């Protein structure tokens, strides 16, 4: 299911139908790029997964080190490993999209850290673009990230709001336009947004806001409060 769309993308096609039920369009696009460059093989996709995970963790470390020093970066990276599926099996995992999401979120974090240290608005524009790509990889984590980052910017760094929103809206508009032109927008909306919403609201045992609470309490808070607490304790704040 994940491999065939990558082959289709590598040959110049557009993802349709059941692809969007589990993955956003970024997943076959990124995997298709690797297949296009390195060849039509399952091994290529497996190697791409390893490269993206390693690259994401490395960028995450670099981001925290550039802001609060090496000691805090080690603590932050340790939290990432401890909260991963391999050490905490109860946490949700999508094997073919988690690697891409980790990499993109690390790039967005690096852009945010660069924006905090710089007077330029360019890093905030990049953060908006990459956040949209996260949204198009896995919609719920990407949605939580985009909203929380906007709230933080409105509260703390208001000069960054406009370039961030410009990057967010511009990238989303470009992708939506591309899908619409290639007749994939309706299927993406139905399978990624409408169908999961109907299922969650129509199932008595399912809390529609449960995922949002889960991400906030079990992912974002540990990953960010842990390093910040370490920064205070280690004297790096």
mmCIF file of C-alpha atoms in Angstrom:
data_model
loop_
_atom_site.group_PDB
_atom_site.id
_atom_site.type_symbol
_atom_site.label_atom_id
_atom_site.label_comp_id
_atom_site.label_asym_id
_atom_site.label_seq_id
_atom_site.Cartn_x
_atom_site.Cartn_y
_atom_site.Cartn_z
ATOM 1 C CA UNK A 1 0.000 0.000 0.000
ATOM 2 C CA UNK A 2 2.875 2.363 0.756
ATOM 3 C CA UNK A 3 5.286 1.073 -1.851
ATOM 4 C CA UNK A 4 3.105 1.211 -4.962
ATOM 5 C CA UNK A 5 2.219 4.925 -4.574
ATOM 6 C CA UNK A 6 5.942 5.710 -4.358
ATOM 7 C CA UNK A 7 6.481 3.900 -7.659
ATOM 8 C CA UNK A 8 3.559 5.790 -9.210
ATOM 9 C CA UNK A 9 4.949 9.141 -8.043
ATOM 10 C CA UNK A 10 8.408 8.263 -9.353
ATOM 11 C CA UNK A 11 6.833 7.669 -12.769
ATOM 12 C CA UNK A 12 5.086 11.059 -12.717
ATOM 13 C CA UNK A 13 1.696 10.008 -11.342
ATOM 14 C CA UNK A 14 -0.523 11.487 -8.613
ATOM 15 C CA UNK A 15 -1.676 9.681 -5.441
ATOM 16 C CA UNK A 16 -5.370 8.758 -5.355
ATOM 17 C CA UNK A 17 -7.934 6.719 -3.465
ATOM 18 C CA UNK A 18 -6.828 4.485 -0.578
ATOM 19 C CA UNK A 19 -3.422 6.159 -0.194
ATOM 20 C CA UNK A 20 -5.002 9.062 1.675
ATOM 21 C CA UNK A 21 -6.799 6.799 4.130
ATOM 22 C CA UNK A 22 -3.551 6.209 6.017
ATOM 23 C CA UNK A 23 -1.075 8.757 4.667
ATOM 24 C CA UNK A 24 -0.965 12.363 3.548
ATOM 25 C CA UNK A 25 0.336 13.226 0.080
ATOM 26 C CA UNK A 26 3.792 14.042 1.453
ATOM 27 C CA UNK A 27 4.441 10.359 2.193
ATOM 28 C CA UNK A 28 4.317 9.038 -1.399
ATOM 29 C CA UNK A 29 5.922 12.256 -2.671
ATOM 30 C CA UNK A 30 8.986 11.898 -0.436
ATOM 31 C CA UNK A 31 9.263 8.150 -0.960
ATOM 32 C CA UNK A 32 8.697 8.645 -4.677
ATOM 33 C CA UNK A 33 11.602 11.097 -4.763
ATOM 34 C CA UNK A 34 13.929 8.500 -3.250
ATOM 35 C CA UNK A 35 12.668 5.839 -5.674
ATOM 36 C CA UNK A 36 13.107 8.230 -8.615
ATOM 37 C CA UNK A 37 16.717 9.009 -7.633
ATOM 38 C CA UNK A 38 17.930 5.631 -6.386
ATOM 39 C CA UNK A 39 15.776 3.089 -8.201
ATOM 40 C CA UNK A 40 12.578 1.049 -7.970
ATOM 41 C CA UNK A 41 13.205 -1.133 -4.926
ATOM 42 C CA UNK A 42 11.748 -1.798 -1.485
ATOM 43 C CA UNK A 43 15.285 -1.501 -0.119
ATOM 44 C CA UNK A 44 15.374 2.120 -1.267
ATOM 45 C CA UNK A 45 12.264 2.931 0.782
ATOM 46 C CA UNK A 46 13.690 1.129 3.820
ATOM 47 C CA UNK A 47 16.973 3.032 3.553
ATOM 48 C CA UNK A 48 15.022 6.281 3.098
ATOM 49 C CA UNK A 49 13.148 5.532 6.340
ATOM 50 C CA UNK A 50 16.419 5.065 8.231
ATOM 51 C CA UNK A 51 17.949 8.203 6.708
ATOM 52 C CA UNK A 52 14.929 10.343 7.545
ATOM 53 C CA UNK A 53 14.775 9.108 11.147
ATOM 54 C CA UNK A 54 18.499 9.654 11.650
ATOM 55 C CA UNK A 55 18.318 13.057 9.987
ATOM 56 C CA UNK A 56 15.322 14.080 12.081
ATOM 57 C CA UNK A 57 16.990 13.151 15.387
ATOM 58 C CA UNK A 58 20.211 14.887 14.324
ATOM 59 C CA UNK A 59 18.405 18.112 13.424
ATOM 60 C CA UNK A 60 16.469 17.945 16.686
ATOM 61 C CA UNK A 61 19.760 17.730 18.594
ATOM 62 C CA UNK A 62 21.314 20.555 16.565
ATOM 63 C CA UNK A 63 18.267 22.773 17.161
ATOM 64 C CA UNK A 64 18.418 22.507 20.945
ATOM 65 C CA UNK A 65 22.217 22.749 21.018
ATOM 66 C CA UNK A 66 22.148 25.957 18.992
ATOM 67 C CA UNK A 67 19.732 27.512 21.496
ATOM 68 C CA UNK A 68 20.580 26.124 24.923
ATOM 69 C CA UNK A 69 23.834 24.225 24.622
ATOM 70 C CA UNK A 70 24.963 20.639 24.330
ATOM 71 C CA UNK A 71 23.815 19.387 27.750
ATOM 72 C CA UNK A 72 20.220 20.450 27.142
ATOM 73 C CA UNK A 73 20.367 19.006 23.623
ATOM 74 C CA UNK A 74 21.378 15.603 25.005
ATOM 75 C CA UNK A 75 18.462 15.659 27.449
ATOM 76 C CA UNK A 76 16.002 16.718 24.730
ATOM 77 C CA UNK A 77 17.191 13.967 22.381
ATOM 78 C CA UNK A 78 16.949 11.409 25.186
ATOM 79 C CA UNK A 79 13.299 12.373 25.638
ATOM 80 C CA UNK A 80 12.696 11.750 21.923
ATOM 81 C CA UNK A 81 14.129 8.242 22.159
ATOM 82 C CA UNK A 82 12.283 7.393 25.373
ATOM 83 C CA UNK A 83 8.963 8.568 23.904
ATOM 84 C CA UNK A 84 9.448 6.639 20.674
ATOM 85 C CA UNK A 85 7.484 3.513 19.798
ATOM 86 C CA UNK A 86 10.453 1.257 20.491
ATOM 87 C CA UNK A 87 10.616 2.242 24.184
ATOM 88 C CA UNK A 88 6.927 3.098 24.695
ATOM 89 C CA UNK A 89 4.924 0.578 22.599
ATOM 90 C CA UNK A 90 1.560 2.018 23.664
ATOM 91 C CA UNK A 91 2.230 5.201 21.722
ATOM 92 C CA UNK A 92 0.823 5.461 18.218
ATOM 93 C CA UNK A 93 3.056 4.807 15.228
ATOM 94 C CA UNK A 94 2.613 4.890 11.457
ATOM 95 C CA UNK A 95 5.628 3.149 10.030
ATOM 96 C CA UNK A 96 5.590 4.892 6.653
ATOM 97 C CA UNK A 97 4.772 8.414 7.805
ATOM 98 C CA UNK A 98 6.361 8.738 11.249
ATOM 99 C CA UNK A 99 9.863 8.944 9.771
ATOM 100 C CA UNK A 100 8.888 11.762 7.395
ATOM 101 C CA UNK A 101 6.959 13.566 10.126
ATOM 102 C CA UNK A 102 9.896 13.382 12.554
ATOM 103 C CA UNK A 103 12.236 14.813 9.944
ATOM 104 C CA UNK A 104 9.884 17.654 8.958
ATOM 105 C CA UNK A 105 9.087 18.559 12.555
ATOM 106 C CA UNK A 106 12.800 18.726 13.310
ATOM 107 C CA UNK A 107 13.296 21.044 10.333
ATOM 108 C CA UNK A 108 10.468 23.260 11.588
ATOM 109 C CA UNK A 109 12.010 23.285 15.075
ATOM 110 C CA UNK A 110 15.360 24.317 13.605
ATOM 111 C CA UNK A 111 13.622 27.135 11.704
ATOM 112 C CA UNK A 112 11.901 28.302 14.909
ATOM 113 C CA UNK A 113 15.181 28.263 16.839
ATOM 114 C CA UNK A 114 16.837 30.231 14.031
ATOM 115 C CA UNK A 115 13.988 32.744 14.089
ATOM 116 C CA UNK A 116 14.345 33.236 17.848
ATOM 117 C CA UNK A 117 18.042 34.077 17.475
ATOM 118 C CA UNK A 118 17.695 36.153 14.302
ATOM 119 C CA UNK A 119 15.953 39.422 13.448
ATOM 120 C CA UNK A 120 15.146 38.108 9.979
ATOM 121 C CA UNK A 121 11.618 36.982 9.170
ATOM 122 C CA UNK A 122 12.770 34.328 6.699
ATOM 123 C CA UNK A 123 13.056 31.513 9.317
ATOM 124 C CA UNK A 124 9.448 32.087 10.344
ATOM 125 C CA UNK A 125 8.309 31.817 6.732
ATOM 126 C CA UNK A 126 10.231 28.550 6.435
ATOM 127 C CA UNK A 127 8.620 27.358 9.687
ATOM 128 C CA UNK A 128 5.193 28.027 8.182
ATOM 129 C CA UNK A 129 6.003 26.137 4.991
ATOM 130 C CA UNK A 130 7.428 23.110 6.801
ATOM 131 C CA UNK A 131 4.538 23.062 9.287
ATOM 132 C CA UNK A 132 2.177 22.777 6.323
ATOM 133 C CA UNK A 133 4.241 19.852 5.048
ATOM 134 C CA UNK A 134 3.832 18.217 8.480
ATOM 135 C CA UNK A 135 0.086 18.745 8.156
ATOM 136 C CA UNK A 136 0.170 17.058 4.757
ATOM 137 C CA UNK A 137 2.094 14.114 6.183
ATOM 138 C CA UNK A 138 -0.154 13.357 9.167
ATOM 139 C CA UNK A 139 -3.016 15.766 9.506
ATOM 140 C CA UNK A 140 -3.756 15.610 13.245
ATOM 141 C CA UNK A 141 -0.199 16.079 14.575
ATOM 142 C CA UNK A 142 0.354 18.724 11.895
ATOM 143 C CA UNK A 143 -2.845 20.524 12.849
ATOM 144 C CA UNK A 144 -1.915 20.570 16.527
ATOM 145 C CA UNK A 145 1.567 21.847 15.685
ATOM 146 C CA UNK A 146 0.317 24.617 13.397
ATOM 147 C CA UNK A 147 -2.243 25.922 15.900
ATOM 148 C CA UNK A 148 0.049 25.761 18.926
ATOM 149 C CA UNK A 149 2.874 27.493 17.107
ATOM 150 C CA UNK A 150 0.517 30.242 15.987
ATOM 151 C CA UNK A 151 -0.730 30.731 19.557
ATOM 152 C CA UNK A 152 2.839 30.937 20.870
ATOM 153 C CA UNK A 153 3.834 33.466 18.210
ATOM 154 C CA UNK A 154 0.777 35.619 18.938
ATOM 155 C CA UNK A 155 1.714 35.607 22.614
ATOM 156 C CA UNK A 156 5.494 35.958 22.447
ATOM 157 C CA UNK A 157 6.873 36.830 18.986
ATOM 158 C CA UNK A 158 4.233 38.842 17.179
ATOM 159 C CA UNK A 159 6.614 40.029 14.465
ATOM 160 C CA UNK A 160 6.821 36.407 13.294
ATOM 161 C CA UNK A 161 3.084 35.906 12.859
ATOM 162 C CA UNK A 162 2.734 37.354 9.361
ATOM 163 C CA UNK A 163 5.667 35.481 7.724
ATOM 164 C CA UNK A 164 4.620 32.285 9.503
ATOM 165 C CA UNK A 165 1.017 32.546 8.278
ATOM 166 C CA UNK A 166 2.267 33.500 4.798
ATOM 167 C CA UNK A 167 4.388 30.353 4.613
ATOM 168 C CA UNK A 168 1.578 28.238 6.032
ATOM 169 C CA UNK A 169 -1.117 29.499 3.683
ATOM 170 C CA UNK A 170 1.131 29.788 0.635
ATOM 171 C CA UNK A 171 2.381 26.200 0.856
ATOM 172 C CA UNK A 172 -1.067 24.811 1.621
ATOM 173 C CA UNK A 173 -2.572 26.747 -1.285
ATOM 174 C CA UNK A 174 0.069 25.420 -3.675
ATOM 175 C CA UNK A 175 -0.473 21.794 -2.642
ATOM 176 C CA UNK A 176 -4.271 22.100 -2.649
ATOM 177 C CA UNK A 177 -4.100 23.690 -6.103
ATOM 178 C CA UNK A 178 -1.896 20.885 -7.377
ATOM 179 C CA UNK A 179 -4.243 18.209 -6.021
ATOM 180 C CA UNK A 180 -7.272 20.026 -7.436
ATOM 181 C CA UNK A 181 -5.739 20.294 -10.902
ATOM 182 C CA UNK A 182 -4.903 16.582 -10.819
ATOM 183 C CA UNK A 183 -8.348 15.612 -9.458
ATOM 184 C CA UNK A 184 -7.007 14.350 -6.143
ATOM 185 C CA UNK A 185 -8.327 17.030 -3.806
ATOM 186 C CA UNK A 186 -11.789 15.525 -3.270
ATOM 187 C CA UNK A 187 -10.395 12.094 -2.413
ATOM 188 C CA UNK A 188 -7.802 13.574 -0.057
ATOM 189 C CA UNK A 189 -10.453 15.619 1.767
ATOM 190 C CA UNK A 190 -12.864 12.692 2.049
ATOM 191 C CA UNK A 191 -10.365 10.073 3.209
ATOM 192 C CA UNK A 192 -8.147 12.269 5.390
ATOM 193 C CA UNK A 193 -10.634 14.707 6.925
ATOM 194 C CA UNK A 194 -14.289 13.805 6.421
ATOM 195 C CA UNK A 195 -14.158 10.026 6.888
ATOM 196 C CA UNK A 196 -12.079 10.029 10.122
ATOM 197 C CA UNK A 197 -14.289 12.789 11.552
ATOM 198 C CA UNK A 198 -17.443 10.812 10.815
ATOM 199 C CA UNK A 199 -15.952 7.706 12.356
ATOM 200 C CA UNK A 200 -14.777 9.471 15.520
ATOM 201 C CA UNK A 201 -18.033 11.325 16.114
ATOM 202 C CA UNK A 202 -20.148 8.272 15.295
ATOM 203 C CA UNK A 203 -18.398 5.886 17.677
ATOM 204 C CA UNK A 204 -19.531 6.112 21.286
ATOM 205 C CA UNK A 205 -16.268 4.799 22.662
ATOM 206 C CA UNK A 206 -14.173 7.334 20.782
ATOM 207 C CA UNK A 207 -13.414 10.827 22.048
ATOM 208 C CA UNK A 208 -12.934 13.227 19.091
ATOM 209 C CA UNK A 209 -10.655 15.436 21.199
ATOM 210 C CA UNK A 210 -8.769 12.538 22.720
ATOM 211 C CA UNK A 211 -5.964 12.667 20.209
ATOM 212 C CA UNK A 212 -5.422 16.391 20.799
ATOM 213 C CA UNK A 213 -5.175 15.847 24.557
ATOM 214 C CA UNK A 214 -2.875 12.884 23.988
ATOM 215 C CA UNK A 215 -0.495 14.900 21.805
ATOM 216 C CA UNK A 216 -0.448 17.831 24.217
ATOM 217 C CA UNK A 217 0.023 15.872 27.435
ATOM 218 C CA UNK A 218 2.079 12.890 26.316
ATOM 219 C CA UNK A 219 4.141 14.218 23.421
ATOM 220 C CA UNK A 220 4.575 17.998 23.307
ATOM 221 C CA UNK A 221 4.792 18.709 27.020
ATOM 222 C CA UNK A 222 7.388 15.995 27.806
ATOM 223 C CA UNK A 223 9.493 16.798 24.747
ATOM 224 C CA UNK A 224 9.609 20.540 25.460
ATOM 225 C CA UNK A 225 9.203 20.814 29.244
ATOM 226 C CA UNK A 226 11.895 18.190 29.776
ATOM 227 C CA UNK A 227 14.644 20.122 27.965
ATOM 228 C CA UNK A 228 13.468 23.448 29.427
ATOM 229 C CA UNK A 229 13.612 22.003 32.948
ATOM 230 C CA UNK A 230 17.071 20.647 32.161
ATOM 231 C CA UNK A 231 18.087 24.096 30.933
ATOM 232 C CA UNK A 232 17.062 25.617 34.250
ATOM 233 C CA UNK A 233 18.804 22.924 36.295
ATOM 234 C CA UNK A 234 21.973 22.999 34.194
ATOM 235 C CA UNK A 235 22.143 26.777 34.168
ATOM 236 C CA UNK A 236 21.525 27.145 30.457
ATOM 237 C CA UNK A 237 18.308 29.151 30.636
#
